[in-house]
PDB file of C-alpha atoms and ligand atoms in Angstrom:
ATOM      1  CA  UNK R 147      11.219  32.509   9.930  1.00 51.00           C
ATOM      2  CA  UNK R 148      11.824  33.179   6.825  1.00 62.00           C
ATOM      3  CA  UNK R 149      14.001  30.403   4.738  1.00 62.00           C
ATOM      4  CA  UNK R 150      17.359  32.714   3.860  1.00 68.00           C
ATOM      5  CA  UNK R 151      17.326  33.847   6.862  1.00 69.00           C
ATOM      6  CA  UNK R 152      17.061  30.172   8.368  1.00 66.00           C
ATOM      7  CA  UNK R 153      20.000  29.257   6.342  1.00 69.00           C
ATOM      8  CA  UNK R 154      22.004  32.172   7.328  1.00 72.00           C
ATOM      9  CA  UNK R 155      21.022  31.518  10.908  1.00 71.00           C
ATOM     10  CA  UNK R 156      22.395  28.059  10.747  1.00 66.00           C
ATOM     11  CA  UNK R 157      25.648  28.393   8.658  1.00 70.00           C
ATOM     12  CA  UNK R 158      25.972  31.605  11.205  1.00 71.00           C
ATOM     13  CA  UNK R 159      25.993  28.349  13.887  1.00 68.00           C
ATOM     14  CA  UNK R 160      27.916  26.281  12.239  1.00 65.00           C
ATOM     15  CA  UNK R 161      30.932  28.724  12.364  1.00 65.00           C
ATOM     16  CA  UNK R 162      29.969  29.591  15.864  1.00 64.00           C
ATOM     17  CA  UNK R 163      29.775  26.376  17.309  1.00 61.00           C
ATOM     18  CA  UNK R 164      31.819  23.408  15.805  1.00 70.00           C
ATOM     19  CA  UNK R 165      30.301  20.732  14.122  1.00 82.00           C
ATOM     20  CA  UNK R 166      29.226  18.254  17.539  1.00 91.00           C
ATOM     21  CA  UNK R 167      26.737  15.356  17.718  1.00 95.00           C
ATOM     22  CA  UNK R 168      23.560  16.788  18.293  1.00 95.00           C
ATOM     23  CA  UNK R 169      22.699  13.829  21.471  1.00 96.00           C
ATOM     24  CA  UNK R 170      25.747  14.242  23.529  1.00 96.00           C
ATOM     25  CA  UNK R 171      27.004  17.499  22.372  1.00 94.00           C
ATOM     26  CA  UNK R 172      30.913  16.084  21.877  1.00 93.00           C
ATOM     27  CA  UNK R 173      32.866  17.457  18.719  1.00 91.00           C
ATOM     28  CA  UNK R 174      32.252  15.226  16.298  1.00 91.00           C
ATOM     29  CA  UNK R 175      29.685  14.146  13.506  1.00 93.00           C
ATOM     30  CA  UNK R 176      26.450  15.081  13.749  1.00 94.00           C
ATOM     31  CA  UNK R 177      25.715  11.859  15.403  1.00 96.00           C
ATOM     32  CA  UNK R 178      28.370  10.077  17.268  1.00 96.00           C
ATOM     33  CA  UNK R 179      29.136   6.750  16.661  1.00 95.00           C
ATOM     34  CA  UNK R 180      27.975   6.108  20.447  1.00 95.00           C
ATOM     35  CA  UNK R 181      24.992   8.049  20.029  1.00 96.00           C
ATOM     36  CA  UNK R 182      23.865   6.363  16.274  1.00 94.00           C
ATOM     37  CA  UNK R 183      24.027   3.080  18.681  1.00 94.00           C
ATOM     38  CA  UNK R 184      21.850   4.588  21.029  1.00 94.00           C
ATOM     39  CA  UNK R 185      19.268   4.432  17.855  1.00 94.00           C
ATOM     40  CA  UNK R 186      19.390   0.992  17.073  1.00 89.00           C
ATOM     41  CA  UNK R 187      16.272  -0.817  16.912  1.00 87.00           C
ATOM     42  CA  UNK R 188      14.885  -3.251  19.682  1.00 81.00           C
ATOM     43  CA  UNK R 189      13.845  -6.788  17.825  1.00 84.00           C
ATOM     44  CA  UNK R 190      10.404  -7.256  18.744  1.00 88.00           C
ATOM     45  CA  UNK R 191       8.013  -9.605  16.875  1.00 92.00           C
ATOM     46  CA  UNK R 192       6.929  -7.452  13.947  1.00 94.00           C
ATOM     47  CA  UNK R 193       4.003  -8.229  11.020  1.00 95.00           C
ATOM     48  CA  UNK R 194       6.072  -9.297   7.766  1.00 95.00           C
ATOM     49  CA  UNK R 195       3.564  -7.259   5.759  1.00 96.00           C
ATOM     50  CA  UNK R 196       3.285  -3.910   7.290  1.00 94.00           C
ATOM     51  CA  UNK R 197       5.826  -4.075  10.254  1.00 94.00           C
ATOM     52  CA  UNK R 198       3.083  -3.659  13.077  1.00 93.00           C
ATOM     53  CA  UNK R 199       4.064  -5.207  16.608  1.00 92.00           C
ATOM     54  CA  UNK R 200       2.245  -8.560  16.558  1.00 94.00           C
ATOM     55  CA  UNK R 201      -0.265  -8.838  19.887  1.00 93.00           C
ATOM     56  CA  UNK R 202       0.826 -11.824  22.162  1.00 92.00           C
ATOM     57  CA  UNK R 203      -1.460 -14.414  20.210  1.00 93.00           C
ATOM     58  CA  UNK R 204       1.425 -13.691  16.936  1.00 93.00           C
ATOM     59  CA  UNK R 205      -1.641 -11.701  15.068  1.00 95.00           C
ATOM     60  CA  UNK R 206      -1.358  -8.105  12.960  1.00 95.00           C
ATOM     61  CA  UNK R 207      -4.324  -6.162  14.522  1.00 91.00           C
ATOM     62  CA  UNK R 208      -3.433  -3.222  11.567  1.00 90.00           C
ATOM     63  CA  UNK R 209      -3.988  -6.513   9.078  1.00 94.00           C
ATOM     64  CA  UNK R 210      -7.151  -7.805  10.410  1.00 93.00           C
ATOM     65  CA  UNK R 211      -8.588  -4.513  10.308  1.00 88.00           C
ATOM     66  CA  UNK R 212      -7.426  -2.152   8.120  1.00 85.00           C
ATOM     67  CA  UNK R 213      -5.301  -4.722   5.743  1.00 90.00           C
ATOM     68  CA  UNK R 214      -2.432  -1.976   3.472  1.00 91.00           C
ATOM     69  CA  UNK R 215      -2.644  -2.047  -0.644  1.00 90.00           C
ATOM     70  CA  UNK R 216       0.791  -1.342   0.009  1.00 94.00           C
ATOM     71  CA  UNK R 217       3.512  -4.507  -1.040  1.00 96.00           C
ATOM     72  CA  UNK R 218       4.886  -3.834   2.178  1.00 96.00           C
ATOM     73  CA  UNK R 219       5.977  -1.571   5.501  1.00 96.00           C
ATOM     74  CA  UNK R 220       9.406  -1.464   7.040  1.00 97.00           C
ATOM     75  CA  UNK R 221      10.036   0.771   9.755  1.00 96.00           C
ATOM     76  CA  UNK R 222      14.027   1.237  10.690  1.00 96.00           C
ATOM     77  CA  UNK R 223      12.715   1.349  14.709  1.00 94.00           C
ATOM     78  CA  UNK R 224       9.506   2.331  17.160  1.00 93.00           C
ATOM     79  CA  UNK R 225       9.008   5.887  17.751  1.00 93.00           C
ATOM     80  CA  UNK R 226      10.732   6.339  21.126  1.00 93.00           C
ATOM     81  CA  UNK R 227      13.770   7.877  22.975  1.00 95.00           C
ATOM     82  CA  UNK R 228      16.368   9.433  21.571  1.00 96.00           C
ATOM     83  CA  UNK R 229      14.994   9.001  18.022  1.00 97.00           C
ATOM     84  CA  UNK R 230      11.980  10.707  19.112  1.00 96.00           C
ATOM     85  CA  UNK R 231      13.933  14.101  19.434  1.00 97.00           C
ATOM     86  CA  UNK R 232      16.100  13.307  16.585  1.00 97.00           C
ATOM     87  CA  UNK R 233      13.171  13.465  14.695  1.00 97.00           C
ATOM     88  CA  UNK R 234      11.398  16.427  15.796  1.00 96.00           C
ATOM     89  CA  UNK R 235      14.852  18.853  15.443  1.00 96.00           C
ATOM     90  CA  UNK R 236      14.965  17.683  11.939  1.00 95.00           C
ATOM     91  CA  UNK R 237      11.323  18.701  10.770  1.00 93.00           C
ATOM     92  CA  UNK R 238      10.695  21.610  13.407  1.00 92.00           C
ATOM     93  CA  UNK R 239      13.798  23.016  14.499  1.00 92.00           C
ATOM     94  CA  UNK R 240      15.654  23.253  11.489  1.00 92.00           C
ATOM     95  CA  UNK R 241      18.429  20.771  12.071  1.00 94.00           C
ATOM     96  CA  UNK R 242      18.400  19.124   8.371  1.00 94.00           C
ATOM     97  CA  UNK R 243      22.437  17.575   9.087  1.00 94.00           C
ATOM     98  CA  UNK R 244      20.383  15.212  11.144  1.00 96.00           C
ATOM     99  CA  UNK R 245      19.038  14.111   7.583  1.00 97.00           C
ATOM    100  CA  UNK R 246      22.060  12.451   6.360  1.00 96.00           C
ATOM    101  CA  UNK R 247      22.803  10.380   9.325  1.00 97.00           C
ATOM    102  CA  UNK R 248      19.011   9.268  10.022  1.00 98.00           C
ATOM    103  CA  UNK R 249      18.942   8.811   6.098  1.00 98.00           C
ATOM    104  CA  UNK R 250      22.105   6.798   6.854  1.00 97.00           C
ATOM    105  CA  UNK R 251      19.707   4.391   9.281  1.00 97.00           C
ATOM    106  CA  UNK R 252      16.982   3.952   6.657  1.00 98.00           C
ATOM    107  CA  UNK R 253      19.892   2.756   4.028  1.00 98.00           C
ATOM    108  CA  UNK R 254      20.982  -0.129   6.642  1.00 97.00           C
ATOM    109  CA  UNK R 255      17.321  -0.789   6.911  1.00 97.00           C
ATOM    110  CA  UNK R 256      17.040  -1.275   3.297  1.00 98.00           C
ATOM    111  CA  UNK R 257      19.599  -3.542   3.631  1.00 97.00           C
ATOM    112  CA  UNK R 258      18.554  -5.842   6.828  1.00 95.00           C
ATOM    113  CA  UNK R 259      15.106  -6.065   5.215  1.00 96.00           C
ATOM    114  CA  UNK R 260      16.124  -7.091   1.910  1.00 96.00           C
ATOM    115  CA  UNK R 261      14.204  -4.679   0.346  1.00 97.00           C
ATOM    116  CA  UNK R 262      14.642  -3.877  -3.967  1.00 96.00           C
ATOM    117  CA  UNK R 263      13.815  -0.990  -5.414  1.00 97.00           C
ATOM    118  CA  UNK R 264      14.181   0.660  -8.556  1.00 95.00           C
ATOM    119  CA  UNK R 265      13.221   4.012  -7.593  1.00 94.00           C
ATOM    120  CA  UNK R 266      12.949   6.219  -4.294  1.00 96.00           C
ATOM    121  CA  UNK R 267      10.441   8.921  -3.492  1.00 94.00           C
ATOM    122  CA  UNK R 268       9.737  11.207  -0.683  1.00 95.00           C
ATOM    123  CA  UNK R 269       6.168  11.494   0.427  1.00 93.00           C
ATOM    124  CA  UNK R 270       5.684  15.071  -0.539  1.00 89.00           C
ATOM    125  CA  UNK R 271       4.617  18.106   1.719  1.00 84.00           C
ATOM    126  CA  UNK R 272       1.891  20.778   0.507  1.00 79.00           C
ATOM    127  CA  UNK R 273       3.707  23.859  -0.878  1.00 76.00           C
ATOM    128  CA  UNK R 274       2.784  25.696   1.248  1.00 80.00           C
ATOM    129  CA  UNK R 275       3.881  23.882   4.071  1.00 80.00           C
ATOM    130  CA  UNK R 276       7.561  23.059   2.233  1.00 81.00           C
ATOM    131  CA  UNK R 277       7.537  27.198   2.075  1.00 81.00           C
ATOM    132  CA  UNK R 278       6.739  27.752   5.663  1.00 84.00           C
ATOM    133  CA  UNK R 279       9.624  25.088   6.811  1.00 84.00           C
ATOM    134  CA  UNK R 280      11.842  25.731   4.028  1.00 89.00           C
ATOM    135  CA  UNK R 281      12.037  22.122   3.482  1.00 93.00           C
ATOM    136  CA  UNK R 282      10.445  18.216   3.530  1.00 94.00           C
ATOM    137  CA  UNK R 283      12.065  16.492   5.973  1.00 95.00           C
ATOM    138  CA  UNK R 284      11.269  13.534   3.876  1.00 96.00           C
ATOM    139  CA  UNK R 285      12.544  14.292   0.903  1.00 97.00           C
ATOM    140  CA  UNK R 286      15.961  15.052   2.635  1.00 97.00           C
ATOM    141  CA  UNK R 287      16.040  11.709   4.456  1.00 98.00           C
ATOM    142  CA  UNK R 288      14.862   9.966   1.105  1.00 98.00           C
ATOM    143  CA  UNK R 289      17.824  11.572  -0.949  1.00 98.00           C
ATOM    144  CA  UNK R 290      20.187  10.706   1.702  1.00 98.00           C
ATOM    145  CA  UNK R 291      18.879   6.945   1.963  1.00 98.00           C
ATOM    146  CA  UNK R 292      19.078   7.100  -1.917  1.00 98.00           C
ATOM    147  CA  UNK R 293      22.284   8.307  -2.357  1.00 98.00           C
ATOM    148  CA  UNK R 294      23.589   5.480   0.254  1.00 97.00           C
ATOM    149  CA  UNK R 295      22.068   2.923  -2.003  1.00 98.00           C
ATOM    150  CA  UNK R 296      22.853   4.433  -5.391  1.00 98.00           C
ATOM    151  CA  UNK R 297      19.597   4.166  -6.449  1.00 97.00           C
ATOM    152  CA  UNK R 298      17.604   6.667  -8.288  1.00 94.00           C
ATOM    153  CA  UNK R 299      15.887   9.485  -6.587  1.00 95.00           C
ATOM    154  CA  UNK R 300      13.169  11.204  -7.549  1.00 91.00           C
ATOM    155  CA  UNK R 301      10.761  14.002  -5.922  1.00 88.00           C
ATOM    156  CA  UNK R 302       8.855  15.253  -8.970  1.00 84.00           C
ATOM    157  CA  UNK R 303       6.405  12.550  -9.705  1.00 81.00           C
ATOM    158  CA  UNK R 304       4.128  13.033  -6.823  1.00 81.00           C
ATOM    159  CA  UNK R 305       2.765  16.331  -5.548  1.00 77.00           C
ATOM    160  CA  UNK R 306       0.192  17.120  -2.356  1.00 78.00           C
ATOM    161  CA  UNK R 307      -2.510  18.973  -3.907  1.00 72.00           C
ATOM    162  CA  UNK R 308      -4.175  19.968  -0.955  1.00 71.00           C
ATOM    163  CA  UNK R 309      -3.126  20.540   2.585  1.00 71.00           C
ATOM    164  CA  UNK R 310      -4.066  17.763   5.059  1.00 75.00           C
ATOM    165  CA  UNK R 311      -4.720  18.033   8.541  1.00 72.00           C
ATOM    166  CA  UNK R 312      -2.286  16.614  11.020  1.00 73.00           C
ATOM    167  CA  UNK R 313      -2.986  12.775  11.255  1.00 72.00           C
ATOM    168  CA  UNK R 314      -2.282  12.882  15.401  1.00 69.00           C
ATOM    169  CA  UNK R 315      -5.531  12.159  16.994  1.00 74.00           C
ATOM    170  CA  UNK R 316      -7.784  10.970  14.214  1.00 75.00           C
ATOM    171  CA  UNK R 317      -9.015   7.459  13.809  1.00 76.00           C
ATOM    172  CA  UNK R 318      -8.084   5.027  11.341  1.00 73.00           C
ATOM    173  CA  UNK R 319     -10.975   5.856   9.164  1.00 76.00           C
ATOM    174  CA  UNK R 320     -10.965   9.647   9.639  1.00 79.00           C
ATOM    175  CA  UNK R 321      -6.760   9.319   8.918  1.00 77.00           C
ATOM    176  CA  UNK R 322      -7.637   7.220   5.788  1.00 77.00           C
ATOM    177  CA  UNK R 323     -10.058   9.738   4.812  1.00 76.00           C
ATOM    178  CA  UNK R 324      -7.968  12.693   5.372  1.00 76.00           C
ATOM    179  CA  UNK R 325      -5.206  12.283   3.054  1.00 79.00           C
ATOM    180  CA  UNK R 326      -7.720   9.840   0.283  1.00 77.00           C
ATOM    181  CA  UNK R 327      -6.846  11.952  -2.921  1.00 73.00           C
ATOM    182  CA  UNK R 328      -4.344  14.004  -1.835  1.00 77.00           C
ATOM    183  CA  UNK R 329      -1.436  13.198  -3.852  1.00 77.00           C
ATOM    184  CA  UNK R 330      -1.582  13.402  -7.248  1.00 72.00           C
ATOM    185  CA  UNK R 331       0.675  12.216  -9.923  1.00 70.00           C
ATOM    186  CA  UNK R 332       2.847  15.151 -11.838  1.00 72.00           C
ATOM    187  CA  UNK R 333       3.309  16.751 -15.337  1.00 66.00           C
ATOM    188  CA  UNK R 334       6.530  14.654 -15.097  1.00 65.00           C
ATOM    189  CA  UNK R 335       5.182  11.496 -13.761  1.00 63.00           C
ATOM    190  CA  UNK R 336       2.568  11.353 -17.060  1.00 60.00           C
ATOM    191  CA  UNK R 337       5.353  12.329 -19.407  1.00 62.00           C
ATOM    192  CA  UNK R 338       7.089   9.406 -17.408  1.00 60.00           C
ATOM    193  CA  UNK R 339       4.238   6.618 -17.030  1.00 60.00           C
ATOM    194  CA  UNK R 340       5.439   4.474 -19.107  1.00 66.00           C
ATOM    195  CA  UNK R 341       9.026   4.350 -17.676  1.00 61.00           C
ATOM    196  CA  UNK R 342       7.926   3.450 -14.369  1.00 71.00           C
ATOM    197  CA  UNK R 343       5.522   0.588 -15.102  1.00 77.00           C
ATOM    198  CA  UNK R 344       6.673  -2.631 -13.854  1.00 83.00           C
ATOM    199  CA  UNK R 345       8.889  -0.790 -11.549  1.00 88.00           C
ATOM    200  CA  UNK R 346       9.419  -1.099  -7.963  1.00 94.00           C
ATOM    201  CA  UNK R 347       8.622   1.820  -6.077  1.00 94.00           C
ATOM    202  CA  UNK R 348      10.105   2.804  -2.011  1.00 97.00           C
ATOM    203  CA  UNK R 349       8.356   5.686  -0.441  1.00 96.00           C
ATOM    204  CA  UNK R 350      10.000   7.018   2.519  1.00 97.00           C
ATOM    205  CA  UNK R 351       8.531   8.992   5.621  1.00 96.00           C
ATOM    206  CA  UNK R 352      10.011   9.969   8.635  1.00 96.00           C
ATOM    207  CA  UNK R 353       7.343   8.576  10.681  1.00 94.00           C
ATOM    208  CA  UNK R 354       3.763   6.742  10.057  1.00 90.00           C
ATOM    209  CA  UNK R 355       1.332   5.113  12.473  1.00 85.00           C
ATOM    210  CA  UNK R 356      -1.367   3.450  10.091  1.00 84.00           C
ATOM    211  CA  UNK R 357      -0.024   4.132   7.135  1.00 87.00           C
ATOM    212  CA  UNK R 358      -2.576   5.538   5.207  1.00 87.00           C
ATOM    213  CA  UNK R 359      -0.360   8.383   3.962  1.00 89.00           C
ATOM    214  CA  UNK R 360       1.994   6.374   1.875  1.00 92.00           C
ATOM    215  CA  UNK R 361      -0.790   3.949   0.852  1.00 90.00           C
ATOM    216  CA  UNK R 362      -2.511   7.486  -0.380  1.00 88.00           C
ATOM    217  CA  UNK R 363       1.141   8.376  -2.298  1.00 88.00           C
ATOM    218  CA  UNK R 364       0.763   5.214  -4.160  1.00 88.00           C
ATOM    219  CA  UNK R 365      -2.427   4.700  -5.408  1.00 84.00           C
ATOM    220  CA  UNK R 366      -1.286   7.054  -8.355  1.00 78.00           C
ATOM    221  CA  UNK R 367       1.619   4.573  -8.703  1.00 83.00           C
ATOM    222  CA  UNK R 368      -0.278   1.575  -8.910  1.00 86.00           C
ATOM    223  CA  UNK R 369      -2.756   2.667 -11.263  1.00 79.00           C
ATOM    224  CA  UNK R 370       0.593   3.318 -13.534  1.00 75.00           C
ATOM    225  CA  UNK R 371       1.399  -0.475 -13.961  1.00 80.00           C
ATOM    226  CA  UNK R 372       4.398   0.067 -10.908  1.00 85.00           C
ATOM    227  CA  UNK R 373       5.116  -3.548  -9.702  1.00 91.00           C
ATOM    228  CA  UNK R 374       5.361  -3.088  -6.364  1.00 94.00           C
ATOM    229  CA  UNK R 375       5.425  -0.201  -3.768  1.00 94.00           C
ATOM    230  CA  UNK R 376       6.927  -0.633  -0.070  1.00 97.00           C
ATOM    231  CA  UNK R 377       7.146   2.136   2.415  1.00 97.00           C
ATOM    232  CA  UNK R 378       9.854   2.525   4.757  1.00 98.00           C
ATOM    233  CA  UNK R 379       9.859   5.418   7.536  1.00 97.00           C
ATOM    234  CA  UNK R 380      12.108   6.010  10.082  1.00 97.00           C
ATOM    235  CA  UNK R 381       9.904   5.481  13.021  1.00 95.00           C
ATOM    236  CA  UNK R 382       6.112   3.748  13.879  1.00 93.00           C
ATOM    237  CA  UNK R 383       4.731   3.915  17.554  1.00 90.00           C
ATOM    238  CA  UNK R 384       3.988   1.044  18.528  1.00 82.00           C
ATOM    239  CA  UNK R 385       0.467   1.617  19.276  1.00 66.00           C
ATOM    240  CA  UNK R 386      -2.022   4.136  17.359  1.00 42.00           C
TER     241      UNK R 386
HETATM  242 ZN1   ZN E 658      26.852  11.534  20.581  1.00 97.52          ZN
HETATM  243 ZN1   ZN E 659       0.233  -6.548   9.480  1.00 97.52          ZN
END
């Protein structure tokens, strides 16, 4: 659909239907306060470099064999129930409120994890996949983690030069190798090298599995002098 008529569609909704949560349907926020509960992580035994479930012997499989550049990986929770859905309506059915709320999450995350940042990015879609959905999901729930934190947000230093195909149901290698090279840094980021050497870099996702996506988002940055570059996504399955 096309994107003004999306946005028609959905302020056409809005005034339709009263603002409820988008779980239990009660009039409300776009998540309840019951509901955002609901989300909540479990506390299982996680990798303190890339957030991977440790097996039962306390090892990182994901760090034995396929070890991240990356500083570091935080997810907010596992990709399961309710989040799951939450999830999906925000990148394929159009329901960006769910942004600020979920972006709400990652901010708390942030938080628990002690993360420090100077700067937050977005892992950027392909054009012409932004023009299809009208909108990256990421860069909505980066801006709304950003603007939590009051730290800077920026989505013009990266771009996807080529499309990628989907990362469901590809190896680790073949994943690696699918999105190697295909981020590059902007006009903007060159102009602005020099301001972001030495700084510390989050790039958020709505969900990963190995990784290899971010990692791909900041090789650009590292090779700029930035000092240290987490990721931090929404959701990780547990296995994959
Ligand atoms: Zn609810
Ligand atoms: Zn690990």
């Amino acid at each position: 659909m096309h994107i003004f008529i999306k946005n028609i569609a959905s302020t056409l909704l809005d005034f339709i239907f009263p603002p409820r949560c988008f779980l239990c349907k009660r009039d409300g926020p776009v998540l309840c306060t019951t509901c955002l509960a609901t989300l909540q992580p479990l506390s299982l035994p996680r990798c303190q470099h890339c957030h991977t479930v440790l097996m039962t012997n306390g090892t990182c499989r994901q760090c034995r064999e396929h070890p991240l550049r990356l500083s570091g990986l935080r997810t907010f929770s596992t990709y399961r129930e309710p989040l799951r859905t939450c999830i999906h309506a925000l990148k394929y059915e159009g329901r960006r409120q769910l942004a600020e709320p979920l972006g709400r999450l990652l901010a708390e995350a942030y938080s628990n994890y002690k993360l420090r940042a100077d700067v937050i990015l977005p892992v950027p879609l392909h054009t012409s996949r932004q023009l299809e959905r009208g909108y990256n999901q990421s860069a909505l729930l980066a801006a709304a983690c950003a603007q939590h934190l009051h730290i800077a947000y920026r989505d013009d230093l990266l771009a996807r030069q080529r499309a990628t195909r989907p990362q469901v149901g590809l190896s680790l290698r073949e994943r690696s190798q699918n999105v190697t090279g295909a981020f590059e840094p902007t006009r903007t980021f060159t102009a602005a090298t020099k301001a972001f050497a030495r700084r510390r870099i989050l790039i958020i996702d709505d969900v990963c599995t190995t990784g290899s996506t971010i990692e791909a988002c900041a090789d650009a940055l590292f090779a700029a002098g930035a000092r240290s570059i987490w990721g931090l996504v929404l959701a990780r399955p547990d296995t994959g």
